[in-house]
XYZ file of C-alpha atoms in Angstrom:
717
model
C -14.034 -49.627 -6.137
C -15.240 -46.085 -6.104
C -17.332 -44.817 -9.015
C -14.940 -42.549 -10.842
C -17.784 -40.767 -12.568
C -18.600 -39.163 -9.193
C -14.990 -37.927 -8.701
C -13.854 -34.350 -9.530
C -10.307 -33.019 -9.264
C -10.319 -29.367 -9.732
C -8.423 -26.258 -8.740
C -9.263 -22.630 -8.054
C -6.952 -20.182 -9.784
C -6.980 -16.447 -10.404
C -5.287 -13.126 -9.992
C -4.266 -11.868 -6.514
C -7.315 -10.878 -4.412
C -10.004 -12.362 -6.640
C -11.265 -14.445 -3.725
C -9.773 -17.934 -4.276
C -9.158 -18.776 -0.638
C -12.488 -17.294 0.451
C -14.288 -19.445 -2.118
C -12.384 -22.580 -0.969
C -13.361 -21.780 2.651
C -17.076 -21.601 1.629
C -16.846 -24.902 -0.194
C -15.447 -26.568 2.890
C -18.268 -25.110 5.023
C -20.982 -26.273 2.660
C -19.525 -29.702 2.398
C -19.485 -30.032 6.164
C -15.672 -30.207 6.492
C -15.517 -27.168 8.720
C -18.165 -25.762 11.035
C -17.092 -22.147 11.173
C -16.060 -20.084 8.190
C -12.577 -18.568 8.595
C -11.738 -15.333 6.825
C -8.507 -14.521 5.047
C -8.305 -11.033 6.433
C -8.447 -12.456 9.980
C -5.688 -14.912 9.163
C -8.110 -17.744 9.868
C -8.548 -19.425 6.507
C -8.102 -23.217 6.542
C -5.930 -23.457 3.477
C -3.688 -20.520 4.404
C -1.960 -22.325 7.288
C 1.646 -21.045 6.963
C 2.702 -18.244 9.350
C 3.803 -16.078 6.384
C 0.373 -16.624 4.745
C -1.531 -15.577 7.803
C 0.566 -12.499 8.283
C 0.425 -11.276 4.732
C -3.071 -12.461 3.846
C -1.751 -14.092 0.656
C -1.516 -17.691 -0.456
C 2.022 -18.914 -0.879
C 1.756 -22.640 -1.290
C -1.057 -24.531 -2.947
C -3.150 -26.448 -0.410
C -5.116 -29.608 -1.191
C -8.447 -30.463 0.501
C -10.848 -33.306 -0.050
C -14.609 -33.189 0.550
C -17.999 -34.483 -0.596
C -20.828 -32.605 -2.247
C -24.370 -33.709 -2.686
C -25.806 -33.335 -6.152
C -28.408 -33.065 -7.717
C -30.646 -31.468 -5.117
C -34.017 -29.783 -5.074
C -33.557 -26.117 -3.978
C -30.436 -27.098 -2.130
C -32.084 -29.962 -0.203
C -31.467 -33.700 -0.727
C -33.921 -35.780 -2.749
C -34.182 -39.374 -4.014
C -31.732 -38.785 -6.934
C -28.999 -37.108 -4.811
C -25.546 -38.739 -4.971
C -22.323 -38.042 -3.113
C -19.679 -36.530 -5.363
C -16.046 -36.667 -4.183
C -13.942 -33.524 -4.639
C -10.195 -33.025 -4.548
C -9.695 -29.231 -4.524
C -6.413 -27.342 -4.800
C -6.387 -23.684 -3.742
C -3.506 -22.033 -5.640
C -1.609 -18.733 -5.066
C -2.193 -15.696 -7.226
C 1.284 -14.116 -7.072
C 3.440 -14.463 -10.141
C 6.417 -15.314 -7.837
C 4.716 -18.524 -6.889
C 3.615 -19.415 -10.374
C 5.134 -22.873 -10.154
C 2.485 -23.775 -7.520
C -0.212 -23.072 -10.071
C 1.777 -24.815 -12.792
C 2.160 -28.092 -10.886
C -1.476 -28.043 -9.764
C -2.649 -27.629 -13.324
C -0.568 -30.574 -14.439
C -2.515 -32.979 -12.257
C -6.054 -31.459 -12.259
C -8.880 -32.360 -14.553
C -10.748 -29.071 -14.331
C -10.501 -25.531 -13.051
C -12.700 -22.791 -11.612
C -11.200 -19.586 -12.970
C -12.180 -16.772 -10.643
C -12.474 -13.183 -11.776
C -13.193 -10.130 -9.680
C -16.393 -8.437 -10.861
C -14.763 -5.060 -10.296
C -11.287 -5.610 -11.819
C -12.186 -8.166 -14.554
C -9.364 -9.936 -16.335
C -6.085 -9.040 -14.630
C -2.487 -9.882 -15.644
C -2.185 -12.990 -13.492
C -5.548 -14.185 -14.838
C -3.863 -14.192 -18.279
C -0.904 -16.174 -16.948
C -3.197 -18.744 -15.267
C -5.229 -19.008 -18.470
C -2.054 -19.667 -20.515
C -1.048 -22.374 -18.001
C -4.446 -24.018 -18.258
C -4.246 -23.932 -22.072
C -0.724 -25.589 -21.857
C -2.183 -28.606 -20.009
C -5.602 -28.436 -21.861
C -7.574 -28.038 -18.623
C -11.391 -27.488 -19.064
C -12.617 -24.525 -16.952
C -15.671 -22.740 -15.640
C -15.534 -18.962 -15.144
C -16.891 -17.610 -11.823
C -17.218 -13.864 -11.438
C -16.809 -13.140 -7.755
C -17.386 -9.999 -5.622
C -20.731 -9.112 -7.241
C -21.563 -7.254 -4.023
C -18.732 -4.741 -4.426
C -19.101 -1.214 -5.805
C -18.443 -1.141 -9.556
C -19.238 -4.828 -10.104
C -20.187 -5.642 -13.748
C -20.737 -9.213 -14.763
C -21.184 -8.687 -18.495
C -18.074 -6.466 -18.657
C -16.031 -9.376 -17.338
C -17.625 -11.793 -19.846
C -16.642 -9.431 -22.694
C -13.086 -9.170 -21.303
C -12.766 -12.940 -21.114
C -13.752 -13.103 -24.762
C -11.492 -10.310 -25.956
C -8.394 -10.620 -23.700
C -8.250 -14.394 -23.253
C -9.692 -15.345 -26.619
C -12.159 -17.754 -24.986
C -15.774 -18.353 -25.976
C -17.371 -17.196 -22.689
C -21.045 -18.082 -22.432
C -23.071 -16.708 -19.452
C -25.322 -19.318 -17.767
C -26.656 -16.780 -15.338
C -27.483 -13.056 -15.148
C -27.191 -11.205 -11.795
C -30.291 -9.739 -10.170
C -29.192 -6.302 -8.943
C -25.569 -5.307 -8.419
C -23.322 -3.973 -5.690
C -25.310 -3.692 -2.404
C -28.546 -4.734 -4.097
C -27.078 -8.041 -5.426
C -29.654 -10.556 -4.235
C -29.439 -13.505 -6.588
C -29.181 -14.684 -10.217
C -31.445 -15.645 -13.068
C -30.657 -19.164 -14.287
C -30.748 -18.954 -18.105
C -31.219 -22.686 -18.500
C -34.118 -23.170 -16.099
C -35.443 -19.579 -16.696
C -35.996 -19.027 -13.005
C -34.671 -16.436 -10.548
C -32.607 -17.986 -7.730
C -32.505 -16.186 -4.351
C -30.221 -17.660 -1.702
C -31.360 -18.106 1.840
C -29.131 -16.182 4.337
C -30.410 -18.192 7.302
C -28.670 -21.341 6.028
C -25.497 -19.439 4.968
C -26.788 -19.802 1.375
C -26.954 -23.613 1.490
C -30.623 -23.565 0.296
C -32.342 -21.229 -2.082
C -35.752 -20.376 -3.420
C -36.890 -20.028 -7.029
C -38.929 -17.071 -8.116
C -40.272 -15.910 -11.495
C -37.926 -13.665 -13.506
C -38.247 -9.948 -12.527
C -40.203 -7.987 -15.153
C -37.516 -5.418 -15.765
C -35.015 -8.173 -16.738
C -37.117 -10.149 -19.171
C -35.674 -8.519 -22.303
C -32.053 -9.037 -21.240
C -32.836 -12.613 -20.116
C -34.414 -13.499 -23.459
C -31.417 -12.086 -25.347
C -28.799 -13.969 -23.312
C -30.888 -17.125 -23.305
C -30.959 -17.032 -27.098
C -27.145 -16.494 -27.028
C -26.706 -19.519 -24.792
C -28.966 -21.849 -26.835
C -27.212 -20.718 -30.037
C -23.724 -21.453 -28.554
C -24.901 -24.849 -27.421
C -26.626 -25.644 -30.707
C -23.455 -24.708 -32.630
C -21.747 -27.588 -30.878
C -24.321 -30.250 -31.519
C -25.891 -30.836 -34.955
C -29.116 -32.423 -33.582
C -29.671 -29.418 -31.335
C -28.961 -27.138 -34.302
C -31.910 -28.682 -36.164
C -34.148 -28.280 -33.114
C -32.912 -24.707 -32.683
C -34.007 -23.710 -36.170
C -37.425 -25.407 -35.819
C -38.254 -24.177 -32.340
C -35.544 -22.999 -29.882
C -37.931 -23.668 -26.921
C -38.103 -27.356 -27.764
C -34.549 -27.945 -26.479
C -34.852 -29.567 -23.022
C -32.804 -28.685 -19.915
C -30.996 -32.007 -19.986
C -29.990 -31.565 -23.623
C -28.588 -28.103 -22.848
C -26.651 -29.425 -19.814
C -25.247 -32.314 -21.878
C -24.191 -30.072 -24.726
C -22.521 -27.555 -22.343
C -20.672 -30.411 -20.692
C -19.331 -31.750 -23.968
C -18.328 -28.326 -25.178
C -16.615 -27.456 -21.859
C -14.630 -30.635 -21.803
C -13.676 -30.060 -25.413
C -12.410 -26.544 -24.445
C -14.823 -25.036 -26.989
C -16.715 -22.876 -24.493
C -16.255 -21.474 -20.978
C -19.526 -21.359 -18.975
C -19.668 -18.146 -16.945
C -21.379 -17.807 -13.552
C -21.443 -15.131 -10.882
C -21.886 -14.636 -7.172
C -20.268 -13.327 -4.030
C -18.237 -15.871 -1.970
C -17.948 -13.515 0.952
C -21.689 -13.091 1.135
C -22.321 -16.828 0.640
C -24.061 -16.390 -2.734
C -23.412 -18.428 -5.798
C -20.755 -20.828 -4.598
C -23.368 -23.618 -4.317
C -24.480 -23.296 -7.940
C -20.800 -23.203 -9.043
C -20.311 -26.587 -7.226
C -23.313 -27.943 -9.020
C -21.764 -26.734 -12.219
C -18.532 -28.515 -11.317
C -20.493 -31.793 -11.004
C -22.438 -31.060 -14.167
C -19.818 -29.705 -16.590
C -16.255 -30.459 -15.442
C -14.814 -33.832 -16.396
C -14.422 -36.789 -14.060
C -11.128 -38.788 -14.393
C -12.956 -41.089 -16.813
C -13.924 -38.228 -19.195
C -10.400 -37.049 -19.894
C -8.167 -38.721 -22.510
C -6.093 -41.693 -21.484
C -2.866 -40.680 -19.811
C 0.014 -40.613 -22.277
C 3.501 -41.607 -21.219
C 6.635 -43.159 -22.709
C 8.290 -46.475 -22.080
C 11.718 -45.712 -20.527
C 13.329 -48.697 -22.235
C 12.066 -48.335 -25.787
C 10.966 -44.679 -25.943
C 7.593 -45.685 -27.434
C 4.301 -44.083 -26.389
C 2.318 -45.986 -23.721
C -1.212 -45.174 -22.564
C -2.928 -45.814 -19.200
C -6.691 -45.847 -18.737
C -8.195 -44.341 -15.541
C -9.068 -47.723 -14.124
C -8.126 -49.450 -10.869
C -7.415 -52.675 -12.762
C -4.663 -51.147 -14.958
C -0.994 -51.160 -13.810
C -0.258 -48.407 -11.240
C 1.045 -45.038 -12.506
C 1.184 -41.736 -10.648
C 2.946 -38.335 -10.812
C 4.485 -36.714 -7.775
C 3.768 -33.008 -8.146
C 4.753 -31.491 -4.822
C 7.041 -32.266 -1.850
C 6.281 -30.793 1.541
C 7.958 -31.084 4.923
C 5.595 -31.500 7.828
C 7.030 -31.078 11.387
C 5.138 -34.204 12.649
C 5.047 -36.592 9.726
C 8.283 -35.676 7.958
C 8.377 -35.470 4.176
C 5.151 -35.728 2.221
C 4.986 -36.339 -1.508
C 1.689 -35.275 -3.076
C 0.834 -37.462 -6.020
C -1.975 -37.920 -8.525
C -2.787 -41.525 -9.303
C -3.653 -41.898 -13.009
C -4.239 -45.669 -13.144
C -4.144 -48.777 -10.986
C -4.416 -49.353 -7.251
C -1.821 -48.864 -4.524
C -2.015 -50.233 -0.953
C -0.210 -48.504 1.884
C 3.030 -50.338 2.706
C 3.674 -51.511 -0.899
C 6.553 -50.771 -3.248
C 6.588 -48.553 -6.365
C 9.351 -47.889 -8.860
C 10.673 -44.326 -9.177
C 11.549 -44.185 -12.874
C 13.982 -41.243 -12.529
C 16.228 -42.884 -9.969
C 15.436 -46.440 -11.134
C 14.982 -47.519 -7.490
C 12.003 -49.024 -5.709
C 10.402 -46.867 -3.033
C 8.252 -48.120 -0.189
C 5.155 -46.040 0.412
C 4.608 -46.795 4.106
C 1.484 -44.690 4.536
C -0.988 -42.882 2.267
C -2.729 -39.752 3.532
C -5.712 -37.775 2.390
C -4.759 -34.172 2.790
C -6.831 -31.489 4.413
C -4.667 -28.345 4.135
C -1.902 -29.133 6.644
C -3.661 -31.951 8.400
C -3.552 -35.615 7.282
C -6.089 -38.429 7.433
C -4.510 -41.881 6.834
C -6.201 -44.113 4.167
C -5.493 -47.756 3.334
C -5.198 -47.488 -0.434
C -5.460 -45.094 -3.372
C -7.007 -45.785 -6.777
C -6.989 -44.261 -10.217
C -8.274 -40.682 -10.421
C -7.479 -39.766 -6.819
C -4.934 -37.337 -5.277
C -3.215 -38.152 -1.996
C 0.091 -37.694 -0.154
C 2.638 -40.460 0.516
C 4.892 -40.835 3.551
C 7.966 -43.009 4.177
C 9.839 -42.711 0.867
C 13.572 -42.061 0.538
C 14.071 -39.853 -2.504
C 11.127 -38.554 -4.540
C 11.435 -35.208 -6.268
C 8.831 -32.913 -7.910
C 7.855 -34.332 -11.291
C 8.875 -37.960 -10.630
C 6.779 -40.756 -12.119
C 5.876 -43.545 -9.661
C 4.707 -46.776 -11.300
C 4.350 -50.517 -11.098
C 7.858 -52.105 -11.214
C 6.806 -54.566 -13.949
C 5.018 -52.010 -16.138
C 7.304 -48.968 -16.462
C 6.085 -45.649 -17.767
C 7.445 -42.047 -17.746
C 4.689 -39.376 -17.509
C 5.088 -35.886 -18.968
C 6.875 -33.668 -16.497
C 5.721 -30.134 -15.722
C 7.183 -26.941 -17.053
C 9.413 -25.218 -14.541
C 10.327 -21.560 -15.315
C 13.916 -20.307 -14.950
C 14.783 -18.145 -11.951
C 15.224 -14.429 -12.569
C 16.785 -12.963 -9.431
C 19.520 -13.987 -6.963
C 20.640 -13.133 -3.491
C 23.802 -14.014 -1.541
C 23.354 -15.595 1.935
C 25.884 -16.634 4.556
C 25.520 -18.218 8.031
C 26.137 -15.826 10.961
C 27.859 -18.332 13.216
C 29.713 -21.589 12.822
C 26.701 -23.448 14.378
C 24.508 -22.163 11.541
C 26.657 -23.591 8.804
C 25.251 -27.136 8.944
C 21.728 -25.892 9.724
C 21.825 -23.692 6.667
C 22.933 -26.560 4.461
C 20.039 -28.747 5.718
C 17.485 -25.933 5.410
C 18.493 -25.151 1.808
C 18.391 -28.881 0.885
C 14.834 -29.174 2.193
C 13.666 -25.954 0.542
C 15.129 -26.892 -2.835
C 13.380 -30.200 -2.543
C 10.038 -28.506 -1.899
C 10.408 -25.746 -4.429
C 11.730 -26.590 -7.919
C 12.065 -22.897 -8.878
C 14.602 -22.299 -6.119
C 18.214 -22.862 -7.358
C 21.352 -22.878 -5.266
C 25.007 -22.452 -6.297
C 28.239 -21.433 -4.678
C 30.015 -18.488 -6.144
C 33.549 -19.622 -6.941
C 35.016 -16.192 -6.652
C 33.483 -15.119 -3.359
C 32.589 -18.488 -1.763
C 29.059 -17.204 -1.009
C 25.979 -19.298 -1.320
C 23.756 -17.749 -4.031
C 19.981 -18.437 -3.988
C 18.127 -17.827 -7.211
C 14.365 -17.587 -7.407
C 11.292 -16.190 -9.233
C 11.138 -12.741 -7.737
C 12.014 -10.574 -4.746
C 8.934 -11.726 -2.747
C 9.843 -15.354 -3.418
C 13.373 -14.946 -2.066
C 12.064 -12.882 0.876
C 9.700 -15.727 1.885
C 12.506 -18.319 1.448
C 14.896 -16.382 3.700
C 12.069 -15.802 6.202
C 11.267 -19.540 6.266
C 14.976 -20.385 6.863
C 14.913 -18.146 9.901
C 11.595 -19.305 11.346
C 11.157 -22.973 10.401
C 14.780 -24.018 10.419
C 16.035 -21.549 13.084
C 19.048 -20.522 10.946
C 20.562 -17.130 11.544
C 21.801 -15.762 8.223
C 23.111 -12.563 6.743
C 21.802 -11.727 3.269
C 23.475 -9.368 0.895
C 22.988 -7.930 -2.492
C 24.168 -10.173 -5.244
C 27.525 -9.258 -6.787
C 28.245 -8.925 -10.405
C 31.157 -11.111 -11.498
C 33.363 -8.797 -13.598
C 36.509 -9.879 -15.534
C 39.570 -8.132 -16.929
C 41.464 -8.357 -20.197
C 44.510 -6.766 -21.928
C 44.095 -4.491 -24.919
C 47.582 -4.444 -26.514
C 50.683 -6.675 -26.545
C 53.836 -5.180 -24.976
C 57.357 -6.460 -24.395
C 58.941 -6.370 -20.961
C 62.087 -7.483 -19.154
C 61.796 -8.441 -15.499
C 64.840 -9.084 -13.314
C 64.591 -10.512 -9.794
C 67.705 -10.123 -7.672
C 67.806 -10.795 -3.970
C 71.035 -11.178 -2.029
C 70.962 -11.344 1.737
C 73.956 -13.454 2.659
C 74.162 -17.112 1.696
C 72.263 -18.302 -1.336
C 70.350 -15.520 -3.097
C 67.571 -15.485 -5.661
C 68.135 -14.591 -9.265
C 65.855 -14.740 -12.342
C 65.747 -12.741 -15.549
C 62.870 -13.115 -18.081
C 62.155 -11.251 -21.307
C 58.563 -11.723 -22.459
C 55.613 -10.193 -24.302
C 52.139 -10.056 -22.701
C 48.782 -9.207 -24.320
C 45.444 -10.640 -25.528
C 45.340 -14.288 -26.766
C 45.249 -14.947 -30.544
C 41.758 -15.359 -31.978
C 42.778 -18.546 -33.948
C 44.145 -20.111 -30.742
C 40.918 -19.251 -28.847
C 38.789 -20.792 -31.546
C 40.918 -23.949 -31.405
C 40.936 -24.208 -27.626
C 37.544 -23.234 -26.344
C 37.811 -25.327 -23.147
C 41.257 -24.036 -22.027
C 41.466 -21.490 -19.268
C 42.125 -18.948 -21.951
C 45.843 -18.828 -21.131
C 48.099 -19.081 -24.171
C 51.782 -19.701 -23.374
C 54.423 -19.695 -26.097
C 57.958 -20.871 -25.345
C 60.367 -19.214 -27.802
C 63.535 -19.723 -25.746
C 66.611 -20.853 -27.625
C 70.256 -21.504 -26.959
C 69.663 -22.458 -23.359
C 69.267 -18.883 -22.085
C 66.884 -20.288 -19.483
C 67.128 -24.045 -18.670
C 64.126 -26.198 -19.591
C 63.405 -27.244 -16.039
C 62.447 -23.630 -15.113
C 59.835 -23.182 -17.854
C 56.981 -24.900 -15.884
C 57.671 -22.578 -12.963
C 57.385 -19.465 -15.291
C 54.096 -20.857 -16.744
C 52.730 -21.407 -13.235
C 53.743 -17.895 -12.166
C 51.783 -16.241 -14.973
C 48.814 -18.608 -14.659
C 48.303 -18.057 -10.956
C 48.587 -14.310 -11.442
C 45.647 -14.427 -13.836
C 43.181 -14.992 -11.000
C 43.639 -11.427 -9.667
C 43.943 -8.772 -12.383
C 45.852 -5.488 -12.184
C 42.815 -3.154 -12.350
C 40.419 -4.255 -9.654
C 41.442 -7.764 -8.760
C 39.042 -9.594 -11.031
C 40.127 -12.681 -13.039
C 41.926 -11.947 -16.366
C 40.308 -13.315 -19.484
C 42.201 -14.626 -22.598
C 45.883 -13.771 -22.005
C 48.958 -14.647 -24.172
C 52.458 -14.743 -22.816
C 55.463 -15.377 -25.051
C 58.856 -15.916 -23.296
C 61.732 -15.446 -25.735
C 64.842 -14.626 -23.737
C 66.388 -14.294 -20.304
C 69.339 -15.399 -18.220
C 70.082 -17.375 -15.042
C 72.713 -17.804 -12.391
C 74.294 -21.167 -11.727
C 73.916 -20.988 -8.001
C 71.191 -18.476 -7.185
C 68.566 -19.454 -9.787
C 65.832 -22.002 -8.911
C 62.262 -22.717 -9.832
C 60.893 -20.494 -7.068
C 62.882 -17.507 -8.270
C 61.517 -17.815 -11.812
C 57.884 -18.202 -10.539
C 58.202 -15.055 -8.379
C 59.835 -13.200 -11.247
C 56.889 -14.149 -13.581
C 54.370 -12.903 -10.995
C 56.162 -9.542 -10.551
C 56.535 -9.229 -14.382
C 52.756 -9.799 -14.748
C 51.967 -6.956 -12.324
C 54.351 -4.441 -13.869
C 53.778 -5.268 -17.539
C 50.010 -5.754 -17.065
C 49.471 -2.161 -16.217
C 51.082 -1.068 -19.487
C 49.085 -3.544 -21.633
C 45.949 -1.309 -21.497
C 43.883 -3.463 -19.154
C 40.097 -3.097 -19.506
C 37.203 -4.131 -17.283
C 34.749 -6.645 -18.813
C 31.140 -6.836 -17.635
C 28.659 -9.664 -18.148
C 26.000 -8.853 -20.784
C 22.624 -10.575 -20.519
C 20.300 -11.543 -23.248
C 16.941 -10.127 -22.245
C 13.538 -10.860 -23.799
C 10.477 -8.854 -22.745
C 6.941 -9.787 -23.716
C 4.606 -6.845 -23.340
C 1.211 -5.655 -24.513
C 1.359 -2.950 -27.242
C 0.403 -0.033 -25.006
C 3.491 -0.336 -22.805
C 5.934 -0.753 -25.641
C 7.368 2.784 -25.466
C 7.841 2.702 -21.699
C 9.600 -0.674 -21.796
C 11.996 0.229 -24.606
C 12.718 3.622 -22.976
C 13.542 1.852 -19.713
C 15.883 -0.648 -21.461
C 17.721 2.210 -23.199
C 18.169 3.897 -19.801
C 19.799 0.664 -18.555
C 22.410 0.846 -21.339
C 20.511 -1.810 -23.268
C 21.095 -2.488 -26.981
C 17.786 -3.252 -28.695
C 18.200 -6.055 -31.168
C 14.798 -6.690 -32.657
C 11.051 -6.821 -32.108
C 8.370 -9.203 -33.319
C 4.786 -9.833 -32.323
C 3.122 -12.910 -30.720
C -0.661 -12.619 -30.964
C -1.480 -9.275 -29.474
C 1.806 -9.083 -27.556
C 5.134 -7.514 -28.586
C 8.433 -9.317 -27.984
C 11.416 -7.020 -27.427
C 14.940 -8.548 -27.573
C 17.883 -6.672 -26.119
C 21.367 -7.129 -24.659
C 21.690 -5.403 -21.312
C 24.586 -5.357 -18.740
C 23.784 -7.485 -15.700
C 24.771 -4.658 -13.310
C 21.815 -2.622 -14.599
C 19.281 -5.434 -14.257
C 18.850 -5.598 -10.456
C 15.323 -4.851 -9.487
C 14.295 -5.009 -13.129
C 11.442 -7.494 -12.590
C 9.788 -5.231 -10.073
C 10.347 -2.140 -12.264
C 8.888 -3.876 -15.301
C 5.813 -4.911 -13.344
C 5.119 -1.335 -12.296
C 5.748 0.031 -15.895
C 3.248 -2.447 -17.350
C 0.731 -2.903 -14.526
C 2.194 -6.362 -14.096
C 1.301 -7.507 -17.616
C 4.740 -7.750 -19.109
C 7.103 -10.639 -18.416
C 10.818 -10.945 -18.981
C 13.408 -13.687 -19.272
C 17.143 -13.222 -18.909
C 20.152 -15.430 -19.673
C 23.905 -14.830 -19.921
C 25.181 -13.844 -23.373
C 28.835 -12.752 -23.245
C 31.431 -10.443 -21.662
C 32.121 -7.008 -23.159
C 34.273 -3.964 -22.106
C 32.590 -1.783 -19.518
C 32.409 2.004 -20.235
C 34.996 4.153 -18.473
C 32.701 5.677 -15.886
C 31.396 2.238 -14.815
C 34.960 0.831 -14.743
C 36.108 3.711 -12.568
C 33.208 3.123 -10.116
C 34.032 -0.552 -9.797
C 37.763 0.183 -9.357
C 37.065 2.726 -6.677
C 34.929 0.137 -4.772
C 37.669 -2.396 -4.925
C 40.520 -0.049 -4.214
C 41.106 -1.540 -0.864
C 41.280 -5.087 -2.197
C 44.218 -4.859 -4.521
C 47.590 -3.910 -3.152
C 49.825 -2.188 -5.609
C 53.099 -4.077 -5.734
C 55.825 -1.717 -6.705
């Protein structure tokens, strides 16, 4: 059994371009997993292996890598006390469109390195990542990267973390020099200057005395650090008041570790990943301060049979329990399910129970992942992350457990999609391919939703943003070789009648032999409100039979009903379905020979067309319920933009230092809104949208829609 105290599962998360992938690349080099450092801008980074990632220089999918790190060392070299620590690292995307990748990684990680750019400080996506980490109570270390860039300011970023993220950021280092002159850091715990050796790509370092010009600053921040640590531990507090210098290094480390795991403080460090400075000390800090699987609380779950809470300890002797957090399709191995094992031991080739489906799954092989490469292993134990092969149906968020000890683990939060696009296959051969491609992509990506539009028969893909859908369509073309046309999504309008009118429709056709004859007198208009309240599930078609005295025989009434009902699917204005219609048939006549069911059905259809135009038809458009969360300073711009989109503001309230704006906005005005909102608020505002109701469209909009559809509806005179 491996010593779980030497295991660390952590992720690297931050805003776009803060240097997550570059930092991961350096970690792999220092731990001996790769022998040449690949750069993101060259498209050569290990964890960015997808074609789309290489092209765009962005991370799209989170990549898992495993490696070993030697700690503690003397000046970066091994000594007698050095042990091998085992790391599982997940490099996550920074783009808000791929936020689910960060979300699912957070769910299974024990700690996090939150990266910040020394120039840009706390950016919008840093806030999102921080909120996600808070949701899953993930302890984190702050690492301020890009100290070699013009405008780098470490203490500014520390202040921002305190103010904007509300975290107690405590610097453990101070930079020596900045921008081009950034040479190393002063360690505030050891009170030594650390200068990294360029010859060993920064693997080793030398310790120097603190530069004279920095002594004052160093003493101030050292006092701040000791005070923050002492606040957390009463024994240290006593020592602090007697003599702050009497607190030993080990005591400081221990107190920082406890306070970090408890989410009370966030230790801050700095460096430049690109220049190979500071990543090593950050890894030492991971070993020192971030929790091992043993240090986190026991995993909580529920018993599927009784609904009671059940707990699992991170121990190989406990019953097996794991959470599948990501599905990936590999061209060589087939489907891979990434999972985090919380307790127990699983051998390759054994069976586990999938609690969602209630079926047993055979895990034929277990792999240790290294970006998109796999190394097979014989078994997995508590606290580890691996990928399984050979299962039938495992989805993101499924709990896998011992079939005799069932448990359901907390699933992850999956945000709702915000934007849709219509796709259709180009040729007949692409139809099946498209179906398979979409099935695989939906399996991999829980934020991608698929539905078929009943009105148009198109396949509608819904996702997190325009970039997300662009990548999905691109993957369908490249990976699955599907040729597709994509269009703009269509708004589904409806029609309704404004007034009730009476009308007589007579159908007479005589062309030798048996003719057709039907005569109906009816009223047509909007459905009664009482009836609608009583029949919410009906197709909103209210039919009243007021015939008397046998003016129309009973057997023809179903045909009349059917005639009106089928006409409702294409309205008289622009061919959209009619909503909430009432028809009352009260009189008519028939012919003994020429009248039949077909005649009355056709008569009803013609009557609907003629009478419908007189019943003041109106076009209804879908109205969405929109909620925008924005910082104060963008409030005016956001509300102004919503007003421009014909939005009705309904209320505002505040959440912390953010404003929440609620409004009802027509769907037709909301295309491209996400992108527009980002540019209005520098990406800091977020919005959610859901369907509210249908309401009459203004005349100018209705005329536009009717003009577009003119060719679709033939006027039947």
